[in-house]
PDB file of C-alpha atoms in Angstrom:
ATOM      1  CA  MET A 131      85.342  16.036  59.075  1.00  0.00           C
ATOM      2  CA  ALA A 132      86.115  19.247  57.202  1.00  0.00           C
ATOM      3  CA  GLU A 133      88.695  21.630  58.637  1.00  0.00           C
ATOM      4  CA  SER A 134      88.258  25.399  58.426  1.00  0.00           C
ATOM      5  CA  LYS A 135      91.360  27.513  57.865  1.00  0.00           C
ATOM      6  CA  LEU A 136      92.015  31.253  57.785  1.00  0.00           C
ATOM      7  CA  LEU A 137      94.633  32.214  55.205  1.00  0.00           C
ATOM      8  CA  ALA A 138      97.062  34.869  56.371  1.00  0.00           C
ATOM      9  CA  PRO A 139      98.898  37.238  53.981  1.00  0.00           C
ATOM     10  CA  GLU A 140     102.288  35.855  55.003  1.00  0.00           C
ATOM     11  CA  LEU A 141     101.483  32.565  53.259  1.00  0.00           C
ATOM     12  CA  SER A 142     103.359  33.574  50.137  1.00  0.00           C
ATOM     13  CA  ASP A 143     106.024  30.890  49.821  1.00  0.00           C
ATOM     14  CA  ALA A 144     104.372  29.758  46.543  1.00  0.00           C
ATOM     15  CA  GLU A 145     106.477  32.385  44.727  1.00  0.00           C
ATOM     16  CA  SER A 146     109.426  30.026  44.754  1.00  0.00           C
ATOM     17  CA  MET A 147     107.695  26.787  43.953  1.00  0.00           C
ATOM     18  CA  GLY A 148     105.082  27.398  41.251  1.00  0.00           C
ATOM     19  CA  ASP A 149     106.947  28.066  38.014  1.00  0.00           C
ATOM     20  CA  GLU A 150     109.268  25.049  38.071  1.00  0.00           C
ATOM     21  CA  THR A 151     106.606  22.514  39.015  1.00  0.00           C
ATOM     22  CA  VAL A 152     106.565  19.509  36.709  1.00  0.00           C
ATOM     23  CA  ARG A 153     102.937  18.709  35.969  1.00  0.00           C
ATOM     24  CA  PHE A 154     101.772  15.214  35.194  1.00  0.00           C
ATOM     25  CA  GLN A 155      99.930  14.593  31.946  1.00  0.00           C
ATOM     26  CA  GLU A 156      96.733  13.597  33.723  1.00  0.00           C
ATOM     27  CA  LEU A 157      94.538  16.667  34.179  1.00  0.00           C
ATOM     28  CA  LEU A 158      92.000  15.916  36.876  1.00  0.00           C
ATOM     29  CA  LEU A 159      89.957  18.995  36.157  1.00  0.00           C
ATOM     30  CA  GLN A 160      88.469  17.274  33.127  1.00  0.00           C
ATOM     31  CA  ALA A 161      87.307  14.368  35.256  1.00  0.00           C
ATOM     32  CA  SER A 162      85.764  16.755  37.753  1.00  0.00           C
ATOM     33  CA  LYS A 163      83.985  18.708  35.009  1.00  0.00           C
ATOM     34  CA  GLU A 164      82.640  15.518  33.461  1.00  0.00           C
ATOM     35  CA  LEU A 165      81.329  14.364  36.822  1.00  0.00           C
ATOM     36  CA  GLN A 166      79.629  17.703  37.475  1.00  0.00           C
ATOM     37  CA  GLN A 167      78.244  17.761  33.946  1.00  0.00           C
ATOM     38  CA  ALA A 168      76.803  14.255  34.360  1.00  0.00           C
ATOM     39  CA  GLN A 169      75.157  15.298  37.620  1.00  0.00           C
ATOM     40  CA  MET A 170      73.753  18.430  35.963  1.00  0.00           C
ATOM     41  CA  GLU A 171      72.390  16.495  33.007  1.00  0.00           C
ATOM     42  CA  ARG A 172      70.675  13.994  35.285  1.00  0.00           C
ATOM     43  CA  SER A 173      69.011  16.821  37.219  1.00  0.00           C
ATOM     44  CA  GLU A 174      68.047  18.683  34.025  1.00  0.00           C
ATOM     45  CA  SER A 175      66.816  15.705  32.009  1.00  0.00           C
ATOM     46  CA  THR A 176      63.311  14.964  30.780  1.00  0.00           C
ATOM     47  CA  GLN A 177      61.957  11.523  30.000  1.00  0.00           C
ATOM     48  CA  ILE A 178      60.181  11.163  26.675  1.00  0.00           C
ATOM     49  CA  ARG A 179      58.676   8.334  24.667  1.00  0.00           C
ATOM     50  CA  PRO A 180      59.291   9.035  20.961  1.00  0.00           C
ATOM     51  CA  GLN A 181      56.575   8.388  18.405  1.00  0.00           C
ATOM     52  CA  PRO A 182      57.264   5.859  15.617  1.00  0.00           C
ATOM     53  CA  GLY A 183      58.166   7.096  12.147  1.00  0.00           C
ATOM     54  CA  PHE A 184      59.869   4.621   9.846  1.00  0.00           C
ATOM     55  CA  CYS A 185      62.342   1.782  10.191  1.00  0.00           C
ATOM     56  CA  ILE A 186      65.440   1.007   8.155  1.00  0.00           C
ATOM     57  CA  LYS A 187      67.373  -2.238   7.912  1.00  0.00           C
ATOM     58  CA  THR A 188      71.138  -2.564   7.641  1.00  0.00           C
ATOM     59  CA  ASN A 189      73.768  -4.825   9.172  1.00  0.00           C
ATOM     60  CA  SER A 190      77.064  -4.951  11.012  1.00  0.00           C
ATOM     61  CA  SER A 191      79.676  -7.644  11.546  1.00  0.00           C
ATOM     62  CA  GLU A 192      77.480  -8.974  14.367  1.00  0.00           C
ATOM     63  CA  GLY A 193      74.323  -9.367  12.279  1.00  0.00           C
ATOM     64  CA  LYS A 194      71.184  -7.495  11.304  1.00  0.00           C
ATOM     65  CA  VAL A 195      70.599  -3.999  12.622  1.00  0.00           C
ATOM     66  CA  PHE A 196      67.348  -2.030  12.518  1.00  0.00           C
ATOM     67  CA  ILE A 197      67.112   1.700  13.185  1.00  0.00           C
ATOM     68  CA  ASN A 198      63.744   3.107  14.214  1.00  0.00           C
ATOM     69  CA  ILE A 199      63.608   6.729  13.089  1.00  0.00           C
ATOM     70  CA  CYS A 200      61.204   8.334  15.579  1.00  0.00           C
ATOM     71  CA  HIS A 201      60.149  11.818  16.545  1.00  0.00           C
ATOM     72  CA  SER A 202      59.144  13.915  19.549  1.00  0.00           C
ATOM     73  CA  PRO A 203      58.145  17.574  19.968  1.00  0.00           C
ATOM     74  CA  SER A 204      60.466  17.720  23.005  1.00  0.00           C
ATOM     75  CA  ILE A 205      63.555  17.529  20.797  1.00  0.00           C
ATOM     76  CA  PRO A 206      64.628  20.917  19.408  1.00  0.00           C
ATOM     77  CA  PRO A 207      64.423  21.397  15.629  1.00  0.00           C
ATOM     78  CA  PRO A 208      67.442  22.181  13.458  1.00  0.00           C
ATOM     79  CA  VAL A 209      68.023  25.616  11.976  1.00  0.00           C
ATOM     80  CA  ASP A 210      65.334  26.393   9.399  1.00  0.00           C
ATOM     81  CA  VAL A 211      67.095  26.501   6.024  1.00  0.00           C
ATOM     82  CA  THR A 212      65.982  25.590   2.539  1.00  0.00           C
ATOM     83  CA  GLU A 213      67.258  22.434   0.898  1.00  0.00           C
ATOM     84  CA  ASP A 214      69.303  24.499  -1.538  1.00  0.00           C
ATOM     85  CA  GLU A 215      70.943  26.380   1.343  1.00  0.00           C
ATOM     86  CA  LEU A 216      71.556  23.133   3.180  1.00  0.00           C
ATOM     87  CA  LEU A 217      73.066  21.504   0.121  1.00  0.00           C
ATOM     88  CA  GLN A 218      75.389  24.458  -0.326  1.00  0.00           C
ATOM     89  CA  MET A 219      76.453  24.241   3.311  1.00  0.00           C
ATOM     90  CA  LEU A 220      77.223  20.546   2.949  1.00  0.00           C
ATOM     91  CA  GLU A 221      79.149  21.086  -0.276  1.00  0.00           C
ATOM     92  CA  GLU A 222      81.232  23.769   1.420  1.00  0.00           C
ATOM     93  CA  ASP A 223      81.789  21.417   4.349  1.00  0.00           C
ATOM     94  CA  GLN A 224      80.434  23.885   6.842  1.00  0.00           C
ATOM     95  CA  ALA A 225      79.995  22.536  10.340  1.00  0.00           C
ATOM     96  CA  GLY A 226      77.320  25.018  11.423  1.00  0.00           C
ATOM     97  CA  PHE A 227      74.312  22.859  10.534  1.00  0.00           C
ATOM     98  CA  ARG A 228      73.182  20.325  13.118  1.00  0.00           C
ATOM     99  CA  ILE A 229      70.189  18.020  13.347  1.00  0.00           C
ATOM    100  CA  PRO A 230      69.462  17.453  17.061  1.00  0.00           C
ATOM    101  CA  MET A 231      68.886  13.766  17.701  1.00  0.00           C
ATOM    102  CA  SER A 232      68.357  11.499  20.667  1.00  0.00           C
ATOM    103  CA  LEU A 233      70.189   8.192  20.236  1.00  0.00           C
ATOM    104  CA  GLY A 234      68.595   5.409  22.256  1.00  0.00           C
ATOM    105  CA  GLU A 235      70.189   2.348  23.788  1.00  0.00           C
ATOM    106  CA  PRO A 236      70.424  -0.891  21.763  1.00  0.00           C
ATOM    107  CA  HIS A 237      67.706  -3.463  22.412  1.00  0.00           C
ATOM    108  CA  ALA A 238      67.567  -7.071  21.291  1.00  0.00           C
ATOM    109  CA  GLU A 239      64.616  -7.978  19.052  1.00  0.00           C
ATOM    110  CA  LEU A 240      63.403 -10.681  16.647  1.00  0.00           C
ATOM    111  CA  ASP A 241      63.013  -9.957  12.951  1.00  0.00           C
ATOM    112  CA  ALA A 242      60.158 -11.182  10.722  1.00  0.00           C
ATOM    113  CA  LYS A 243      61.812 -14.608  10.458  1.00  0.00           C
ATOM    114  CA  GLY A 244      62.160 -14.978  14.203  1.00  0.00           C
ATOM    115  CA  GLN A 245      65.909 -14.437  14.094  1.00  0.00           C
ATOM    116  CA  GLY A 246      67.765 -12.340  16.627  1.00  0.00           C
ATOM    117  CA  CYS A 247      68.767  -8.789  15.714  1.00  0.00           C
ATOM    118  CA  THR A 248      69.576  -5.440  17.307  1.00  0.00           C
ATOM    119  CA  ALA A 249      67.412  -2.333  17.107  1.00  0.00           C
ATOM    120  CA  TYR A 250      68.119   1.299  17.936  1.00  0.00           C
ATOM    121  CA  ASP A 251      65.685   4.184  18.367  1.00  0.00           C
ATOM    122  CA  VAL A 252      66.761   7.549  16.971  1.00  0.00           C
ATOM    123  CA  ALA A 253      64.442  10.511  17.551  1.00  0.00           C
ATOM    124  CA  VAL A 254      64.275  13.929  15.862  1.00  0.00           C
ATOM    125  CA  ASN A 255      61.939  16.900  16.244  1.00  0.00           C
ATOM    126  CA  SER A 256      58.338  16.153  15.220  1.00  0.00           C
ATOM    127  CA  ASN A 257      57.912  19.179  12.945  1.00  0.00           C
ATOM    128  CA  PHE A 258      61.188  18.442  11.244  1.00  0.00           C
ATOM    129  CA  TYR A 259      60.074  14.828  10.797  1.00  0.00           C
ATOM    130  CA  LEU A 260      56.938  15.987   8.958  1.00  0.00           C
ATOM    131  CA  ARG A 261      59.115  18.041   6.651  1.00  0.00           C
ATOM    132  CA  MET A 262      61.449  15.106   6.144  1.00  0.00           C
ATOM    133  CA  GLN A 263      58.588  12.855   5.038  1.00  0.00           C
ATOM    134  CA  ASN A 264      58.221  14.911   1.851  1.00  0.00           C
ATOM    135  CA  SER A 265      61.930  15.056   1.047  1.00  0.00           C
ATOM    136  CA  ASP A 266      64.086  12.131  -0.053  1.00  0.00           C
ATOM    137  CA  PHE A 267      67.133  14.353   0.422  1.00  0.00           C
ATOM    138  CA  LEU A 268      66.358  15.088   4.077  1.00  0.00           C
ATOM    139  CA  ARG A 269      65.473  11.454   4.726  1.00  0.00           C
ATOM    140  CA  GLU A 270      68.818  10.307   3.317  1.00  0.00           C
ATOM    141  CA  LEU A 271      70.637  12.952   5.346  1.00  0.00           C
ATOM    142  CA  VAL A 272      68.918  12.013   8.619  1.00  0.00           C
ATOM    143  CA  VAL A 273      69.615   8.300   8.121  1.00  0.00           C
ATOM    144  CA  THR A 274      73.270   9.026   7.350  1.00  0.00           C
ATOM    145  CA  ILE A 275      73.712  11.249  10.413  1.00  0.00           C
ATOM    146  CA  ALA A 276      71.853   8.745  12.609  1.00  0.00           C
ATOM    147  CA  ARG A 277      74.031   5.885  11.387  1.00  0.00           C
ATOM    148  CA  GLU A 278      77.228   7.847  11.967  1.00  0.00           C
ATOM    149  CA  GLY A 279      76.004   8.926  15.393  1.00  0.00           C
ATOM    150  CA  LEU A 280      75.321   5.343  16.450  1.00  0.00           C
ATOM    151  CA  GLU A 281      78.728   4.279  15.142  1.00  0.00           C
ATOM    152  CA  ASP A 282      80.458   6.967  17.203  1.00  0.00           C
ATOM    153  CA  LYS A 283      78.439   6.383  20.360  1.00  0.00           C
ATOM    154  CA  TYR A 284      78.563   2.583  20.431  1.00  0.00           C
ATOM    155  CA  GLY A 285      81.730   1.799  18.460  1.00  0.00           C
ATOM    156  CA  LEU A 286      79.829   0.174  15.608  1.00  0.00           C
ATOM    157  CA  GLN A 287      80.681  -0.355  11.969  1.00  0.00           C
ATOM    158  CA  LEU A 288      77.392  -0.265  10.101  1.00  0.00           C
ATOM    159  CA  ASN A 289      76.907  -1.051   6.452  1.00  0.00           C
ATOM    160  CA  PRO A 290      76.199   2.252   4.631  1.00  0.00           C
ATOM    161  CA  GLU A 291      73.715   0.364   2.422  1.00  0.00           C
ATOM    162  CA  TRP A 292      70.228   0.284   3.907  1.00  0.00           C
ATOM    163  CA  ARG A 293      66.595  -0.105   2.942  1.00  0.00           C
ATOM    164  CA  MET A 294      63.388   1.198   4.478  1.00  0.00           C
ATOM    165  CA  LEU A 295      60.774  -1.300   5.619  1.00  0.00           C
ATOM    166  CA  LYS A 296      57.524  -0.718   3.742  1.00  0.00           C
ATOM    167  CA  TYR A 297      54.956  -2.016   6.169  1.00  0.00           C
ATOM    168  CA  ARG A 298      56.616  -1.659   9.563  1.00  0.00           C
ATOM    169  CA  PRO A 299      57.076   1.828  11.063  1.00  0.00           C
ATOM    170  CA  PHE A 300      59.286   0.348  13.788  1.00  0.00           C
ATOM    171  CA  LEU A 301      60.771  -2.941  14.940  1.00  0.00           C
ATOM    172  CA  GLY A 302      60.224  -4.248  18.447  1.00  0.00           C
ATOM    173  CA  SER A 303      59.220  -1.633  20.979  1.00  0.00           C
ATOM    174  CA  ILE A 304      60.204   2.014  21.323  1.00  0.00           C
ATOM    175  CA  SER A 305      61.669   2.722  24.731  1.00  0.00           C
ATOM    176  CA  GLN A 306      61.607   5.878  26.790  1.00  0.00           C
ATOM    177  CA  GLN A 307      64.618   8.157  26.488  1.00  0.00           C
ATOM    178  CA  ASN A 308      66.133  10.820  28.692  1.00  0.00           C
ATOM    179  CA  ILE A 309      66.906  14.110  26.988  1.00  0.00           C
ATOM    180  CA  ARG A 310      68.333  17.310  28.406  1.00  0.00           C
ATOM    181  CA  SER A 311      65.677  19.811  29.361  1.00  0.00           C
ATOM    182  CA  GLN A 312      65.702  22.970  27.294  1.00  0.00           C
ATOM    183  CA  GLN A 313      64.375  25.099  30.128  1.00  0.00           C
ATOM    184  CA  ARG A 314      67.300  26.884  31.802  1.00  0.00           C
ATOM    185  CA  PRO A 315      67.015  29.659  34.374  1.00  0.00           C
ATOM    186  CA  ARG A 316      66.976  32.873  32.367  1.00  0.00           C
ATOM    187  CA  ILE A 317      68.771  34.762  35.092  1.00  0.00           C
ATOM    188  CA  GLN A 318      71.812  32.519  34.566  1.00  0.00           C
ATOM    189  CA  GLU A 319      71.768  32.967  30.801  1.00  0.00           C
ATOM    190  CA  LEU A 320      71.641  36.748  31.173  1.00  0.00           C
ATOM    191  CA  GLY A 321      74.472  36.741  33.660  1.00  0.00           C
ATOM    192  CA  THR A 322      72.655  38.953  36.165  1.00  0.00           C
ATOM    193  CA  LEU A 323      73.217  36.839  39.256  1.00  0.00           C
ATOM    194  CA  GLU A 324      74.242  38.983  42.222  1.00  0.00           C
ATOM    195  CA  GLY A 325      76.820  37.911  44.755  1.00  0.00           C
ATOM    196  CA  PRO A 326      80.383  36.569  44.778  1.00  0.00           C
ATOM    197  CA  GLU A 327      82.074  35.477  41.571  1.00  0.00           C
ATOM    198  CA  ARG A 328      83.045  31.840  41.079  1.00  0.00           C
ATOM    199  CA  PRO A 329      86.795  31.820  40.336  1.00  0.00           C
ATOM    200  CA  HIS A 330      88.492  29.559  37.801  1.00  0.00           C
ATOM    201  CA  LEU A 331      89.900  26.371  39.315  1.00  0.00           C
ATOM    202  CA  ASN A 332      92.671  24.126  37.985  1.00  0.00           C
ATOM    203  CA  LEU A 333      93.440  20.703  39.481  1.00  0.00           C
ATOM    204  CA  TRP A 334      96.777  19.024  38.839  1.00  0.00           C
ATOM    205  CA  LEU A 335      98.123  15.665  39.939  1.00  0.00           C
ATOM    206  CA  GLU A 336     101.610  16.635  41.128  1.00  0.00           C
ATOM    207  CA  ALA A 337     102.486  13.158  42.363  1.00  0.00           C
ATOM    208  CA  PRO A 338     100.611   9.905  42.946  1.00  0.00           C
ATOM    209  CA  ASP A 339      99.756  11.122  46.447  1.00  0.00           C
ATOM    210  CA  LEU A 340      99.563  14.907  45.966  1.00  0.00           C
ATOM    211  CA  LEU A 341      96.941  17.074  44.283  1.00  0.00           C
ATOM    212  CA  LEU A 342      97.495  20.766  43.593  1.00  0.00           C
ATOM    213  CA  ALA A 343      94.602  23.175  43.264  1.00  0.00           C
ATOM    214  CA  GLU A 344      95.171  26.587  41.696  1.00  0.00           C
ATOM    215  CA  VAL A 345      92.419  29.195  42.168  1.00  0.00           C
ATOM    216  CA  ASP A 346      92.627  32.336  40.008  1.00  0.00           C
ATOM    217  CA  LEU A 347      91.876  35.474  42.063  1.00  0.00           C
ATOM    218  CA  PRO A 348      92.771  38.410  39.780  1.00  0.00           C
ATOM    219  CA  LYS A 349      90.946  40.984  41.936  1.00  0.00           C
ATOM    220  CA  LEU A 350      93.004  40.233  45.063  1.00  0.00           C
ATOM    221  CA  ASP A 351      96.486  41.318  46.087  1.00  0.00           C
ATOM    222  CA  GLY A 352      96.800  38.859  48.952  1.00  0.00           C
ATOM    223  CA  ALA A 353      95.107  36.269  51.103  1.00  0.00           C
ATOM    224  CA  GLN A 354      93.861  38.739  53.720  1.00  0.00           C
ATOM    225  CA  GLY A 355      90.368  37.719  54.789  1.00  0.00           C
ATOM    226  CA  LEU A 356      90.153  34.548  52.706  1.00  0.00           C
ATOM    227  CA  THR A 357      88.696  31.475  54.379  1.00  0.00           C
ATOM    228  CA  LEU A 358      89.282  27.947  53.199  1.00  0.00           C
ATOM    229  CA  GLU A 359      87.462  24.795  54.225  1.00  0.00           C
ATOM    230  CA  ILE A 360      88.857  21.450  53.085  1.00  0.00           C
ATOM    231  CA  GLY A 361      87.092  18.121  53.393  1.00  0.00           C
ATOM    232  CA  GLU A 362      87.849  14.665  52.075  1.00  0.00           C
ATOM    233  CA  SER A 363      85.962  15.364  48.850  1.00  0.00           C
ATOM    234  CA  HIS A 364      85.417  19.106  48.644  1.00  0.00           C
ATOM    235  CA  LEU A 365      87.079  22.500  48.761  1.00  0.00           C
ATOM    236  CA  VAL A 366      85.200  25.639  49.847  1.00  0.00           C
ATOM    237  CA  MET A 367      86.715  29.130  49.641  1.00  0.00           C
ATOM    238  CA  GLY A 368      85.086  32.405  50.617  1.00  0.00           C
ATOM    239  CA  GLY A 369      85.575  35.664  52.467  1.00  0.00           C
ATOM    240  CA  SER A 370      87.544  38.717  51.301  1.00  0.00           C
ATOM    241  CA  GLN A 371      84.668  41.184  50.991  1.00  0.00           C
ATOM    242  CA  GLN A 372      82.515  38.575  49.212  1.00  0.00           C
ATOM    243  CA  LEU A 373      84.375  39.012  45.934  1.00  0.00           C
ATOM    244  CA  TYR A 374      84.782  35.273  45.368  1.00  0.00           C
ATOM    245  CA  ARG A 375      83.031  32.102  46.404  1.00  0.00           C
ATOM    246  CA  LEU A 376      84.075  28.577  45.406  1.00  0.00           C
ATOM    247  CA  ASN A 377      82.484  25.257  46.332  1.00  0.00           C
ATOM    248  CA  ALA A 378      84.179  22.466  44.363  1.00  0.00           C
ATOM    249  CA  SER A 379      83.826  18.700  44.488  1.00  0.00           C
ATOM    250  CA  ILE A 380      87.143  16.859  44.291  1.00  0.00           C
ATOM    251  CA  PRO A 381      87.230  13.488  42.481  1.00  0.00           C
ATOM    252  CA  LEU A 382      89.874  12.050  44.853  1.00  0.00           C
ATOM    253  CA  ARG A 383      90.008  11.521  48.632  1.00  0.00           C
ATOM    254  CA  ILE A 384      91.892  14.330  50.364  1.00  0.00           C
ATOM    255  CA  ASN A 385      93.728  14.382  53.689  1.00  0.00           C
ATOM    256  CA  PRO A 386      92.368  17.647  55.186  1.00  0.00           C
ATOM    257  CA  GLU A 387      94.710  17.616  58.180  1.00  0.00           C
ATOM    258  CA  ALA A 388      97.861  17.640  56.017  1.00  0.00           C
ATOM    259  CA  SER A 389      96.616  20.184  53.465  1.00  0.00           C
ATOM    260  CA  ARG A 390      98.113  23.673  53.271  1.00  0.00           C
ATOM    261  CA  ALA A 391      97.660  26.804  51.185  1.00  0.00           C
ATOM    262  CA  ALA A 392      99.696  29.757  49.937  1.00  0.00           C
ATOM    263  CA  PHE A 393      98.914  32.901  47.950  1.00  0.00           C
ATOM    264  CA  HIS A 394     101.024  33.497  44.834  1.00  0.00           C
ATOM    265  CA  HIS A 395     101.261  37.307  44.659  1.00  0.00           C
ATOM    266  CA  ARG A 396     102.622  37.618  41.145  1.00  0.00           C
ATOM    267  CA  ARG A 397     100.098  35.200  39.623  1.00  0.00           C
ATOM    268  CA  LYS A 398      97.282  36.317  41.918  1.00  0.00           C
ATOM    269  CA  GLN A 399      96.490  32.677  42.619  1.00  0.00           C
ATOM    270  CA  LEU A 400      95.647  30.721  45.689  1.00  0.00           C
ATOM    271  CA  MET A 401      97.634  27.484  45.613  1.00  0.00           C
ATOM    272  CA  VAL A 402      96.293  24.655  47.736  1.00  0.00           C
ATOM    273  CA  PHE A 403      98.380  21.548  48.336  1.00  0.00           C
ATOM    274  CA  LEU A 404      96.158  18.530  48.952  1.00  0.00           C
ATOM    275  CA  PRO A 405      97.785  15.267  50.051  1.00  0.00           C
ATOM    276  CA  LEU A 406      95.654  12.286  49.083  1.00  0.00           C
ATOM    277  CA  LEU A 407      94.350   9.528  51.289  1.00  0.00           C
ATOM    278  CA  SER A 408      94.010   7.239  48.290  1.00  0.00           C
ATOM    279  CA  VAL A 409      94.087   7.464  44.499  1.00  0.00           C
ATOM    280  CA  SER A 410      91.215   5.842  42.590  1.00  0.00           C
TER     281      SER A 410
END
């Protein structure tokens, strides 16, 4: 059960213990961000079924590989540039040009000879696909980026030599894919949300059984009026004239009863010491 605590201004003993703290190399904030990002992407995803385009054949050390180049209007198009501009960007090694793609999961198939092989579905924007059909340069570029993307995502080593199948627009079946929805609440993008500010949070593993949370509160001079609620998997901070509000999920199991907090006046940070029930 979560325990609610009122932070008093006299909790300032963090002045003598913050600067010399030896931090472990494992930064748990990254794990927490990745977990929250995964949850956000699941809630903001859209399921699509790409339309077939053309299929290329290559191979890896494990055998034949087919890549179905597909398309969908749900995938955003790349920046609209001419081929000459694009070629110049590539020659200058500029990283600003991107071709949004959806890389599907591998699926086992049979080739024309009835032999086992692996196929992947790679989808691009439908309008961009139409443009690509009339350009050997764009087709080569898309295949190269798709191949490199599959290599990075699945740890593959694909043969850079490939050929396009003449009479088969795809191999096997094209599966549904989940892509991130493009619709985001405009009010968030404009930054016009009213109410308390969400402060920056750092999580550090101080010891195998101790987690330290540091909450940046630059607008405060002390802990007067702050409230803190600690549960086994969350940390909620509020109060103090509604300047700040934090509701954070913690990726480890906390011991709420043994937790304590202190306000670091010089840093303007709330430091929360969170003993762990278990490390996983």
